[in-house]
Coordinates of C-alpha atoms (C1' of nucleotides) in Angstrom, one line a residue:
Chain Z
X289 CA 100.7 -77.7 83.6
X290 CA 99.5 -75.8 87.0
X291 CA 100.7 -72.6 87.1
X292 CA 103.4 -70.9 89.4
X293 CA 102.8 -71.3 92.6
X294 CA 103.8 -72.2 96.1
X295 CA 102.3 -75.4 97.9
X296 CA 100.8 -73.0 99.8
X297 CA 98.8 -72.1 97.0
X298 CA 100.0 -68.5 96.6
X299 CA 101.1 -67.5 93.1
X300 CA 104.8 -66.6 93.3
X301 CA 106.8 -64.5 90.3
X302 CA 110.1 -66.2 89.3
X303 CA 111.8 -63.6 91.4
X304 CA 109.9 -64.4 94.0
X305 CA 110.9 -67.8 93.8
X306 CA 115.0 -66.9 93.8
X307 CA 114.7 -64.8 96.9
X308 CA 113.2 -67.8 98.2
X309 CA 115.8 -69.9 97.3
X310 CA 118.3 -67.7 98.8
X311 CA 116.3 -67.3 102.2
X312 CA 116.7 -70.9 103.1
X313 CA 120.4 -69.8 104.0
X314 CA 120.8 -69.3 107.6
X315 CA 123.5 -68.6 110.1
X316 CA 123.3 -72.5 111.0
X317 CA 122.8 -73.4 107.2
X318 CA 125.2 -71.9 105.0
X319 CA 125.7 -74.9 102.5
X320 CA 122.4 -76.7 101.5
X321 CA 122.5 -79.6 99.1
X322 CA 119.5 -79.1 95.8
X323 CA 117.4 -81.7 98.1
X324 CA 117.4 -79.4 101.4
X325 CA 116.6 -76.2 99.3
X326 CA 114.1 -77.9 97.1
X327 CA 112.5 -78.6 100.3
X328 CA 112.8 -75.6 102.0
X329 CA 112.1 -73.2 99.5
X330 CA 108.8 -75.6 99.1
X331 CA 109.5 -75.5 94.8
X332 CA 109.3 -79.2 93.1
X333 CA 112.8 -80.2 92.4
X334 CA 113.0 -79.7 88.7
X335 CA 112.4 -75.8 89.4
X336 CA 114.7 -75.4 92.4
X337 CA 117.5 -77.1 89.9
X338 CA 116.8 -74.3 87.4
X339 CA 116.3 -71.4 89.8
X340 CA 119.2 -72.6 91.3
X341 CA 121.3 -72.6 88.1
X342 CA 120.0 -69.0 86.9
X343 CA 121.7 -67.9 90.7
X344 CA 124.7 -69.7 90.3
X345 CA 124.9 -68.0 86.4
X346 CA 124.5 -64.8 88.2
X347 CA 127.2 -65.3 90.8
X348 CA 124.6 -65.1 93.8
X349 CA 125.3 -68.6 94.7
X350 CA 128.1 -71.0 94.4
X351 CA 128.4 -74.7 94.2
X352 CA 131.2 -76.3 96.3
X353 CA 133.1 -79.0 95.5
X354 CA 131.0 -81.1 97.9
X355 CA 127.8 -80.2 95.8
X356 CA 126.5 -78.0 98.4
X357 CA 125.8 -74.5 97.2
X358 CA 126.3 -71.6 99.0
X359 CA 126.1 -67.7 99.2
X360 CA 128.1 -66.2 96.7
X361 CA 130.5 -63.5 97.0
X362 CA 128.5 -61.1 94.3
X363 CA 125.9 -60.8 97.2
X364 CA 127.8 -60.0 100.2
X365 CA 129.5 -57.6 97.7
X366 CA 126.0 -55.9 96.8
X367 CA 124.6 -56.2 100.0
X368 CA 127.4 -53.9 101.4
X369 CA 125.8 -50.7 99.6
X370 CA 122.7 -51.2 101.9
X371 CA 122.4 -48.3 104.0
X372 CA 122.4 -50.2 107.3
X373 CA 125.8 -51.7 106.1
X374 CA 127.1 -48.4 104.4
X375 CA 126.0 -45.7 106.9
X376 CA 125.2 -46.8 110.3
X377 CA 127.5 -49.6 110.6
X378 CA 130.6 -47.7 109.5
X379 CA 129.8 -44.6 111.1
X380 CA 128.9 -46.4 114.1
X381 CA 131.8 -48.9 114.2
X382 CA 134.5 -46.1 116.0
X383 CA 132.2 -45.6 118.7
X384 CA 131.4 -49.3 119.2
X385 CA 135.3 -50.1 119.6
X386 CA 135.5 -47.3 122.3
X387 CA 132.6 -48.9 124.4
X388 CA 134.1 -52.2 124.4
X389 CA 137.7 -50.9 125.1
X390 CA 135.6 -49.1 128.2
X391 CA 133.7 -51.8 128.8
X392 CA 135.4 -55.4 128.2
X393 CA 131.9 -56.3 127.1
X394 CA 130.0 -57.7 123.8
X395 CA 128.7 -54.9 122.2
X396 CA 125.9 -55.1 120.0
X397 CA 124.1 -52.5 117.2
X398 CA 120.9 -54.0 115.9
X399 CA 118.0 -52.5 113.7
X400 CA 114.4 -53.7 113.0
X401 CA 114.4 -56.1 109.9
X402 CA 111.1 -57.5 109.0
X403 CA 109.6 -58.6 113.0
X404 CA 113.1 -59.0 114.3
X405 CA 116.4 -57.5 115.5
X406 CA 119.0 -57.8 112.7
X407 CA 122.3 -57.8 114.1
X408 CA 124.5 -54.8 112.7
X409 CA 127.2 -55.5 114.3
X410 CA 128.8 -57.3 117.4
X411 CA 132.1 -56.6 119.1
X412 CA 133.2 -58.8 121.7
X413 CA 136.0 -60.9 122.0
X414 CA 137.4 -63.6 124.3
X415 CA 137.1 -61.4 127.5
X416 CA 133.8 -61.1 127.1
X417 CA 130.8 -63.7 127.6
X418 CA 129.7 -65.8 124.5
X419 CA 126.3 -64.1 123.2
X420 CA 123.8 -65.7 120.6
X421 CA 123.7 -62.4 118.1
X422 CA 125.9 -62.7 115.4
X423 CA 126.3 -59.7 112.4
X424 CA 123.6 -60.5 110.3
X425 CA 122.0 -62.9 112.4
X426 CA 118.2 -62.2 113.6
X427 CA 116.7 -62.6 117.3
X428 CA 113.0 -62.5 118.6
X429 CA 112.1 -58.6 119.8
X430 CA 111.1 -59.6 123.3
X431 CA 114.2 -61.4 124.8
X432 CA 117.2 -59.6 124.4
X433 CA 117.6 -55.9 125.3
X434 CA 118.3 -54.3 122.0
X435 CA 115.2 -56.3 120.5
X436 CA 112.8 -54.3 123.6
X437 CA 114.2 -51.3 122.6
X438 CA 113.2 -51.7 118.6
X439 CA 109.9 -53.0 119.9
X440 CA 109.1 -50.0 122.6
X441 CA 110.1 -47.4 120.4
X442 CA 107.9 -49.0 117.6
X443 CA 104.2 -47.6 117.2
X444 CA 101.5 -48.4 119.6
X445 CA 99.7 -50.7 116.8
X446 CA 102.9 -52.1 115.3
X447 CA 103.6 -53.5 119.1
X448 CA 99.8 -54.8 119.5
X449 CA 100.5 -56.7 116.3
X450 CA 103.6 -57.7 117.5
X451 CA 102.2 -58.9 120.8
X452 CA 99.3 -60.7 119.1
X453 CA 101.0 -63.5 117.7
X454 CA 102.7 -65.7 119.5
X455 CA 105.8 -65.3 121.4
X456 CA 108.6 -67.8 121.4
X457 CA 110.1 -68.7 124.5
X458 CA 114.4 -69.3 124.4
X459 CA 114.8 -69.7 128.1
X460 CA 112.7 -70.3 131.3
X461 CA 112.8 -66.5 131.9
X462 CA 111.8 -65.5 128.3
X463 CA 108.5 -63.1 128.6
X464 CA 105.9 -64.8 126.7
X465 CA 102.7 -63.8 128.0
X466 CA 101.7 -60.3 125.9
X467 CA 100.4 -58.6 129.1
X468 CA 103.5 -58.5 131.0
X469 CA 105.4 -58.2 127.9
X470 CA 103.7 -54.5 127.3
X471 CA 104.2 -53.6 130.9
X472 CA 108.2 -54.6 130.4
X473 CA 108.0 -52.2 126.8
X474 CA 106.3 -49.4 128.6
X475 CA 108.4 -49.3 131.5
X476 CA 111.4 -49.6 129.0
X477 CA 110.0 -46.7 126.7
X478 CA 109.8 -44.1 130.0
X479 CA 112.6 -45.0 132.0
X480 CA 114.4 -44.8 128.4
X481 CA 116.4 -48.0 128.4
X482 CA 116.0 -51.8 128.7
X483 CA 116.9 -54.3 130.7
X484 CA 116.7 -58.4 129.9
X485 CA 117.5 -60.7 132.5
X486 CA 118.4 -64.5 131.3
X487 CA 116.0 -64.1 128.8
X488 CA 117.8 -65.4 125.9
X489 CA 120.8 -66.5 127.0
X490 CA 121.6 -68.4 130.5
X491 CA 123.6 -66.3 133.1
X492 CA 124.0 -63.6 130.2
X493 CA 121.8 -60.0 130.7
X494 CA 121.9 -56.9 128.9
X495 CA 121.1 -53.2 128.7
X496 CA 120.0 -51.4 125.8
X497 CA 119.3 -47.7 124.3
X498 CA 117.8 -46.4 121.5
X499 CA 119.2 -44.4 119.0
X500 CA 117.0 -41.5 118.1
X501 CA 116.1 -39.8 115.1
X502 CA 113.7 -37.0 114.7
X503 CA 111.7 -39.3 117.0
X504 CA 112.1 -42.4 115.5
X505 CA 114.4 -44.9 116.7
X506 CA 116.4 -46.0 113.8
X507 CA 119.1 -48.5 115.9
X508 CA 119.9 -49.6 119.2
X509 CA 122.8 -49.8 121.4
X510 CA 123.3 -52.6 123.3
X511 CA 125.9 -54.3 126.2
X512 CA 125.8 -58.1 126.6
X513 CA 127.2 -59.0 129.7
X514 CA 127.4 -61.5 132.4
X515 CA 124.3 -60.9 135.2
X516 CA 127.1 -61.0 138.3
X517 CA 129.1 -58.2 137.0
X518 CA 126.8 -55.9 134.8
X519 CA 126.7 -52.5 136.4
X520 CA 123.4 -51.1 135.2
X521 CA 123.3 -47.6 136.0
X522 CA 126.8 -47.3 134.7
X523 CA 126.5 -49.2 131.1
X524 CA 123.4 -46.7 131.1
X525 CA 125.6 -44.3 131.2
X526 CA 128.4 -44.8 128.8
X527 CA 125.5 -46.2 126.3
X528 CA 123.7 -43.4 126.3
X529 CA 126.6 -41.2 125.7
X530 CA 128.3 -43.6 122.9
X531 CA 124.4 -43.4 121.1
X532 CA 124.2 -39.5 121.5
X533 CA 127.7 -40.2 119.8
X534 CA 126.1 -42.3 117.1
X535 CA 123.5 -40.1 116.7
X536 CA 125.1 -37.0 115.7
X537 CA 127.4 -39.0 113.7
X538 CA 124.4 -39.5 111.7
X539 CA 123.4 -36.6 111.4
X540 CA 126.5 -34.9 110.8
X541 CA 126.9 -36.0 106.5
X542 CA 123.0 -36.6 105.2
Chain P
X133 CA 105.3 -59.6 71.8
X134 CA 109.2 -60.0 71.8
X135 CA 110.7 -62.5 74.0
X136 CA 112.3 -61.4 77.1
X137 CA 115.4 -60.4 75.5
X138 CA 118.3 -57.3 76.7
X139 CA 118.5 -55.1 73.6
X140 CA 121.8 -57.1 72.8
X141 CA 119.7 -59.6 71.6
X142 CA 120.4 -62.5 74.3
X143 CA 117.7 -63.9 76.1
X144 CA 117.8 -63.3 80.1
X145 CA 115.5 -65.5 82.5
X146 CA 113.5 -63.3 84.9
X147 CA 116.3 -64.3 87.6
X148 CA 118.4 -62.9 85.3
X149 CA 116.6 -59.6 85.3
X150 CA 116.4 -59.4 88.7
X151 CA 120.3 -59.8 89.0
X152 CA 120.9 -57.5 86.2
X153 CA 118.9 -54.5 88.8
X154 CA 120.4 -55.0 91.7
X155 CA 123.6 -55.0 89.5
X156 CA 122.9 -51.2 88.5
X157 CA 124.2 -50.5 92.2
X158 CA 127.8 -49.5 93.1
X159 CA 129.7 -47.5 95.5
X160 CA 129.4 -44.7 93.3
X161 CA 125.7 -45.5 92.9
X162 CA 124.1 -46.5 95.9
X163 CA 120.6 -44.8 95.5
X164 CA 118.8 -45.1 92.1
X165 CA 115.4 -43.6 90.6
X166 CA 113.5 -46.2 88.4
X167 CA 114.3 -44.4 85.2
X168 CA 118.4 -44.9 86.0
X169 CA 117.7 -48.3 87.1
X170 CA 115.5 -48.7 83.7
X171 CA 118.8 -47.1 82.0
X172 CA 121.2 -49.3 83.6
X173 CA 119.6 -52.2 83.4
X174 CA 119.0 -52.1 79.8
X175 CA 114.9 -52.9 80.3
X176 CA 111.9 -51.1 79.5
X177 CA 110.6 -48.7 81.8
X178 CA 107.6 -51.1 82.7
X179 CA 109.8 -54.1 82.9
X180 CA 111.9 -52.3 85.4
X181 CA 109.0 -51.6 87.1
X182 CA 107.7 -54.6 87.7
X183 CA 111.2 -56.3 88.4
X184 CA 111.8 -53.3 90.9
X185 CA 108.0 -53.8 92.4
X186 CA 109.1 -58.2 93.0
X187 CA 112.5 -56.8 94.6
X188 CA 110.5 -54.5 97.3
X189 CA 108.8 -57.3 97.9
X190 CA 111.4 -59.8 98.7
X191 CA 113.1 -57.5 100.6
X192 CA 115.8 -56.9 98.3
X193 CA 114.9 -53.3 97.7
X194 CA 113.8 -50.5 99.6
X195 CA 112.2 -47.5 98.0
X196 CA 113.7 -44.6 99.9
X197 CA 110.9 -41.0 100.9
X198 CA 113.4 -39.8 97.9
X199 CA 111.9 -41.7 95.9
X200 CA 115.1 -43.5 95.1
X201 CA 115.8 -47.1 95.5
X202 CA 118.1 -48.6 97.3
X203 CA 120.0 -52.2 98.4
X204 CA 117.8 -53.7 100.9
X205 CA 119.2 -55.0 104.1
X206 CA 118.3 -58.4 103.3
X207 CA 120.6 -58.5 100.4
X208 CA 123.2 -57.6 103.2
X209 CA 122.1 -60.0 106.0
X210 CA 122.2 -62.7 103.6
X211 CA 125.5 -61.6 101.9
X212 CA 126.8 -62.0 105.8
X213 CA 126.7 -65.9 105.1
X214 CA 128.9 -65.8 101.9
X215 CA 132.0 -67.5 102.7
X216 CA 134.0 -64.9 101.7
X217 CA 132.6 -63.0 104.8
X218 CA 132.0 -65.8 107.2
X219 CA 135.2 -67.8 106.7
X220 CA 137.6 -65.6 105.4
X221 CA 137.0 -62.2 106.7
X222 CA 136.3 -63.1 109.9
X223 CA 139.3 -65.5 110.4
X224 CA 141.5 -62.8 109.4
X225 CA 140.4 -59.7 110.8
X226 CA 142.4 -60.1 113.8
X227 CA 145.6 -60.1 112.1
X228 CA 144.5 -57.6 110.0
X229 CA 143.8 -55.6 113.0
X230 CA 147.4 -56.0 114.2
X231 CA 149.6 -55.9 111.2
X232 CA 147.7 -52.3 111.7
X233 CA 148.8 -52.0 114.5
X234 CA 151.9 -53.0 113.7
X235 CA 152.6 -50.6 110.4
X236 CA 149.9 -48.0 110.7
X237 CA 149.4 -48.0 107.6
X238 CA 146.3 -49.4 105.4
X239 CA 145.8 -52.9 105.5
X240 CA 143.8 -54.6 102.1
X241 CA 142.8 -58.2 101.9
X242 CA 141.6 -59.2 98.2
X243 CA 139.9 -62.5 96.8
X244 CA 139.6 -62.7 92.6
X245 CA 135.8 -61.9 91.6
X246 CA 134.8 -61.8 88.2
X247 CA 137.8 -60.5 87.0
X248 CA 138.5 -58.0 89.4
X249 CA 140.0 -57.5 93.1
X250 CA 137.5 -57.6 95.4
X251 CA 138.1 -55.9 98.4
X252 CA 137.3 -58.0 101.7
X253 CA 138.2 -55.9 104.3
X254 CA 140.4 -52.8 104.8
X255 CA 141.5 -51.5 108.0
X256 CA 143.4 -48.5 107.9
X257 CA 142.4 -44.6 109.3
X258 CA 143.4 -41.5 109.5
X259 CA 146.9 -42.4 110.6
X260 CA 147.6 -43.2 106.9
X261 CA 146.8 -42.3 103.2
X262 CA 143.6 -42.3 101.3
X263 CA 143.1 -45.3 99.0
X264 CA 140.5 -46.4 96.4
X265 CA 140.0 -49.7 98.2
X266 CA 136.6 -50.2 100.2
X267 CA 135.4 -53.4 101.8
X268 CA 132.8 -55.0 98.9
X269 CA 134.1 -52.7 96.2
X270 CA 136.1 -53.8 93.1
X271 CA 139.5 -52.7 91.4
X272 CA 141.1 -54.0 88.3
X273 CA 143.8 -56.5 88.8
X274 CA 146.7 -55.0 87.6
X275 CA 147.0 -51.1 88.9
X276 CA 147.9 -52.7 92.6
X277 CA 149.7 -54.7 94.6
X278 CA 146.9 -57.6 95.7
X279 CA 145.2 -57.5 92.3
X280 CA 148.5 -58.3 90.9
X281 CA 149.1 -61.0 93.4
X282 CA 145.7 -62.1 92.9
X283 CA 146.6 -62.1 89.2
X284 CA 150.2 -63.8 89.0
X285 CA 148.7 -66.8 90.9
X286 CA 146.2 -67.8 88.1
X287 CA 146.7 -70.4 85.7
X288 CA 149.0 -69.4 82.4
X289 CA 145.5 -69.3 80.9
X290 CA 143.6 -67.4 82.9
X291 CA 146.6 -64.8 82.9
X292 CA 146.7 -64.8 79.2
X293 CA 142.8 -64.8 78.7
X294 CA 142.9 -61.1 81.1
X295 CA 145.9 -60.3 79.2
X296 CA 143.9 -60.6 75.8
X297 CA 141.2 -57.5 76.5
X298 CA 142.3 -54.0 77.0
X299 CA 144.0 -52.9 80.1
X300 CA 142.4 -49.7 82.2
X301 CA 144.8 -46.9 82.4
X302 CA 144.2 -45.4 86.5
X303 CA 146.6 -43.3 86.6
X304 CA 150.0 -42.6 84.0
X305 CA 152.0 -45.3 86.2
X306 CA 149.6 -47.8 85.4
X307 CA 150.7 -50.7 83.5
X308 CA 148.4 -51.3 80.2
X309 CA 151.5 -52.5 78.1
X310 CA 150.4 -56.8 78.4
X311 CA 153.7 -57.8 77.6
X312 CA 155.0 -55.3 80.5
X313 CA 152.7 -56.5 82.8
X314 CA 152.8 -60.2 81.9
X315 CA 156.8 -59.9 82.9
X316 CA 156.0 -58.1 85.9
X317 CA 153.3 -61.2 86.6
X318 CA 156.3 -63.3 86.3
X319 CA 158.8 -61.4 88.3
X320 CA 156.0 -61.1 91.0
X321 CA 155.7 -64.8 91.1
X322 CA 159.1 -65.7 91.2
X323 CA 159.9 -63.2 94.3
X324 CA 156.8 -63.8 96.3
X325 CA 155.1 -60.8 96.1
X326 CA 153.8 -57.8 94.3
X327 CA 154.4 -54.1 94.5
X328 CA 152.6 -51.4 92.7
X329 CA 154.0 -47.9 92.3
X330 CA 151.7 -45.1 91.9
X331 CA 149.6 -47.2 89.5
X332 CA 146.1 -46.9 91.4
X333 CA 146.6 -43.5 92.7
X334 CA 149.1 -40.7 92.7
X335 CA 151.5 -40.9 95.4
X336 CA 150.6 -44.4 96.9
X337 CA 151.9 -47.6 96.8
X338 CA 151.2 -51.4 97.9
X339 CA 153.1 -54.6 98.5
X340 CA 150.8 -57.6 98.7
X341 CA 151.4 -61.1 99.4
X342 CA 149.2 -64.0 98.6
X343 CA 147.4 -66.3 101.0
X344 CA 147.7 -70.1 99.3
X345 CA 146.4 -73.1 100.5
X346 CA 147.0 -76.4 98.3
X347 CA 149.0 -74.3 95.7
X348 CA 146.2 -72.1 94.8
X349 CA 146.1 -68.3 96.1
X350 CA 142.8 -68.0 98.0
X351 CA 143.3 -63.7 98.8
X352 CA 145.8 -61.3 98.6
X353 CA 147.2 -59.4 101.4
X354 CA 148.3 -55.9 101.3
X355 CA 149.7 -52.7 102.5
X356 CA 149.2 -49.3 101.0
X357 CA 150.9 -46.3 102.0
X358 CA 153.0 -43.0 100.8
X359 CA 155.8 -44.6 98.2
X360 CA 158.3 -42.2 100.5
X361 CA 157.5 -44.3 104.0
X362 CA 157.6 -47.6 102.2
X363 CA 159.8 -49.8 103.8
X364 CA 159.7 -52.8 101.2
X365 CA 161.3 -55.7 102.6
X366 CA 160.0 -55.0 106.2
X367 CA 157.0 -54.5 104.6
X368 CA 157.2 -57.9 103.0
X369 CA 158.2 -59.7 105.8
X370 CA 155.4 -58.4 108.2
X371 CA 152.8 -59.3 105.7
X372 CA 154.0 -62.8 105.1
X373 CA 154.1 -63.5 108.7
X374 CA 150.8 -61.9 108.7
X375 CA 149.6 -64.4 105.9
X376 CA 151.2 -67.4 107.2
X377 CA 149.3 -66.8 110.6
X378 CA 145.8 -66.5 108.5
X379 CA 146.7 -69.4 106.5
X380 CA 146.4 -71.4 109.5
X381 CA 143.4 -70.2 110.5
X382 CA 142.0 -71.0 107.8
X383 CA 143.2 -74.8 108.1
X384 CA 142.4 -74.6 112.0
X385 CA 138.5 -76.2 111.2
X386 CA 137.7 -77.1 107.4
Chain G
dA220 C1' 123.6 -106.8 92.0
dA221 C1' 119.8 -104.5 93.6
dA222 C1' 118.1 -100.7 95.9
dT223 C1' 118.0 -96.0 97.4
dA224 C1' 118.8 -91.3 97.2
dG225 C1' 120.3 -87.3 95.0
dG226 C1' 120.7 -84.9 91.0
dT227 C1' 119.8 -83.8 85.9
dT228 C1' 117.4 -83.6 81.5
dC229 C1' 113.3 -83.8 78.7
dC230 C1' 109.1 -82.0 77.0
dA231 C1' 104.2 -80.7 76.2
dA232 C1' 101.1 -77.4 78.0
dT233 C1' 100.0 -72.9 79.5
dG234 C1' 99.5 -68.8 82.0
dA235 C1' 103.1 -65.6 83.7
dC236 C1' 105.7 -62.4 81.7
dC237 C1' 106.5 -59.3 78.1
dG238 C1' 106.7 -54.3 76.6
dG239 C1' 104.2 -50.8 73.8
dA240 C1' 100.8 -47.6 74.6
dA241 C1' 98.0 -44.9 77.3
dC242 C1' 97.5 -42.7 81.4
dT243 C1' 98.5 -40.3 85.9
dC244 C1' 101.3 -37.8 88.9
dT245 C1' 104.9 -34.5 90.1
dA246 C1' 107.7 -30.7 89.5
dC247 C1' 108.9 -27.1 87.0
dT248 C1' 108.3 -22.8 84.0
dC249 C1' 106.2 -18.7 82.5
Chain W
dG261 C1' 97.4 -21.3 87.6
dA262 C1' 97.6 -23.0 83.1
dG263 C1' 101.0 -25.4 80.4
dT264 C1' 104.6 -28.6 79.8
dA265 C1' 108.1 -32.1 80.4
dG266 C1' 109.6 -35.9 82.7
dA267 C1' 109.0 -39.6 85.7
dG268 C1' 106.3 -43.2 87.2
dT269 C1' 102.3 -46.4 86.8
dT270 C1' 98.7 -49.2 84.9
dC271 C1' 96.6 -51.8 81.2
dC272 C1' 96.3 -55.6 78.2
dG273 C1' 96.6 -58.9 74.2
dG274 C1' 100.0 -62.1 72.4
dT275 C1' 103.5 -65.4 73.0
dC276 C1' 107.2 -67.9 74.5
dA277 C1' 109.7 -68.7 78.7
dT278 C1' 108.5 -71.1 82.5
dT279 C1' 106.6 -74.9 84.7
dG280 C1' 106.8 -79.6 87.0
dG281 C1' 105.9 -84.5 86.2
dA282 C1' 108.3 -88.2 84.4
dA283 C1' 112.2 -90.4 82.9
dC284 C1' 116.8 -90.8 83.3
dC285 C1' 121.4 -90.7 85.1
dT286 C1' 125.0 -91.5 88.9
dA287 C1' 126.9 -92.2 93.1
dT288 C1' 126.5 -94.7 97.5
dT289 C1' 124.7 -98.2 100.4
dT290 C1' 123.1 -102.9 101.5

DNA sequence: AAATAGGTTCCAATGACCGGAACTCTACTC
DNA sequence: GAGTAGAGTTCCGGTCATTGGAACCTATTT
């Protein structure tokens, strides 16, 4: 029998291969038949069915009554002792409810997960426009502005590498060529904000600020907002005082 | 070499193993070194470690400048797609928002896991008590008001089967007697909902509702405040409104 | 009734996994 | 700064859990 491995031809450990099964979920596929995850997680379907089985036993998945499986509850139960879940989000969440109540506007926390913006949290409702970042959900770095900000902030080599592979374009004012993408960071990085325009959703912009610390930027601070009525300088304002807020809220336990 | 087997002498698939790690993490534990996790886990030290080393790997981990592990955020971004969080949660956390409003008090909402109460979501501040309740965290089901809701809406079986093992004692108001607490089971089915006097912790109580859909009670809702400013039947009536309204959200699509 | 797709079980072969032991590193103590 | 304890890491031979092709179910469609 060949050994473990992926078609790919990479060895794989059996943990490997139930983290894999569990990636194939997705904000647009939450309940995947053993077909759709046999193929996406690339295993032969004999293995999926068993990897599958040792998840369910465990209580990270769940099979519904339609055969689909889905996310169990044991792992959105786990995955709310991750520190992004269990110290930024909560401490940031007060401060987030006061900027929309200023504001009227989706407001968006998001952190660098593994090349992308993970969405901490959003808080918008039906007075605001209707944005594409979801909490939990990921977006590119280079089209929205809290994805600049995590990207600007990031090391000088860590953005070359970021810059080197290809960038996806969501709408016709996405920034895909690298050159003007690094001017866009470096202007973002000294005037200490960002600014995207249309770039990932039509008629939507938004402004974005770091949240700083000891150098590092460890979240940022977003407003998502129509283009007609978003009042840069002003948003500017309010989110640099709501992550200065954040910050020190950080700070303050640990 | 022995099979993979915990020292209690059953077999566990490597799956299994990685399960039985992340398990080692709760609220009260949310940053573990590798000879706790070794501990908890009931593995060998090398086992651990190479268990531990896949987890990094897949994201699932993160190995803190401490030293100490801890839940990765992709545990938590994929947790976000449970339904418990997507459907559930989501749907009701406007009402939950304004039954706050409404009673300043702490609002719970519960779903049955493995045995226990497991807290959804719980909106509450400084405008009321303390509680033991915390959004992914568990309590037993009979020491409050939606665990006993949660509870009194199983099957005869189910009731008797949790009945069987020994019941936690919280605090001296609990209720560890099972033929007490199978009559207040009943009584809490027959009037609608549950109440729960000092029996988590000293000085607070709940009342708690359950959400059904096609017979079956899919969460419990619930108040907890000071058992001096509890107004039971207004209290009751608010929260079955409250319910009723997230019912039909929940029917609005699938 | 045949065909198709999706799902499940079986099973021989094998190499990934197992954990004891040896080793390294770190943090104390004296 | 030598000594020591504890934590963490690496090594490695043996073995059995894991693997995936194949066969077998079971709905659903034609």
């Amino acid at each position: 029998m060949s050994p473990a491995r992926t078609t790919a031809g990479a060895p794989i450990s059996s943990i490997g291969r139930g983290i894999a099964v569990l990636g194939c979920f997705n904000e647009r596929r939450r309940a995947l038949t053993l077909s759709e995850l046999s193929e996406k997680s690339l295993l032969p379907m004999s293995s999926t069915h068993r990897v599958v089985a040792e998840l369910v036993t465990g209580g990270f998945l769940v099979r519904g009554s339609d055969r689909r499986y889905r996310i169990g509850t044991r792992v959105w139960s786990i995955g709310q002792l991750a520190p992004v879940s269990d110290q930024l989000r909560h401490r940031a969440l007060p401060t987030l409810a006061r900027l929309y109540e200023e504001t009227g506007e989706n407001i968006t926390l998001a952190v660098l997960d593994r090349g992308q913006a993970l969405y901490v949290d959003r808080i918008g409702g039906e007075r605001s426009v209707h944005t594409a970042s979801r909490a939990g959900g990921h977006l590119p770095l280079h089209t929205t502005g809290v994805g600049k900000v995590l990207l600007a902030w990031q090391s000088p080599e860590a953005i070359e590498k970021y810059l080197s592979r290809p960038l996806s374009r969501t709408t016709p004012y996405s920034i895909v060529d690298p050159v003007k993408l690094k001017t866009e960071l470096n202007e973002t990085k000294t005037r200490g904000y960002a600014i995207a325009r249309q770039e990932s959703t039509a008629g939507n912009g938004s402004v974005a600020v770091p949240i700083l610390r000891g150098g590092r930027c460890v979240a940022a601070l977003g407003v998502v907002a129509h283009l007609t009525h978003m009042d840069i300088p002003r948003l500017v304002d309010v989110l640099q005082q709501a992550a200065d807020s954040i910050r020190k809220e950080l700070e303050d336990d640990h």
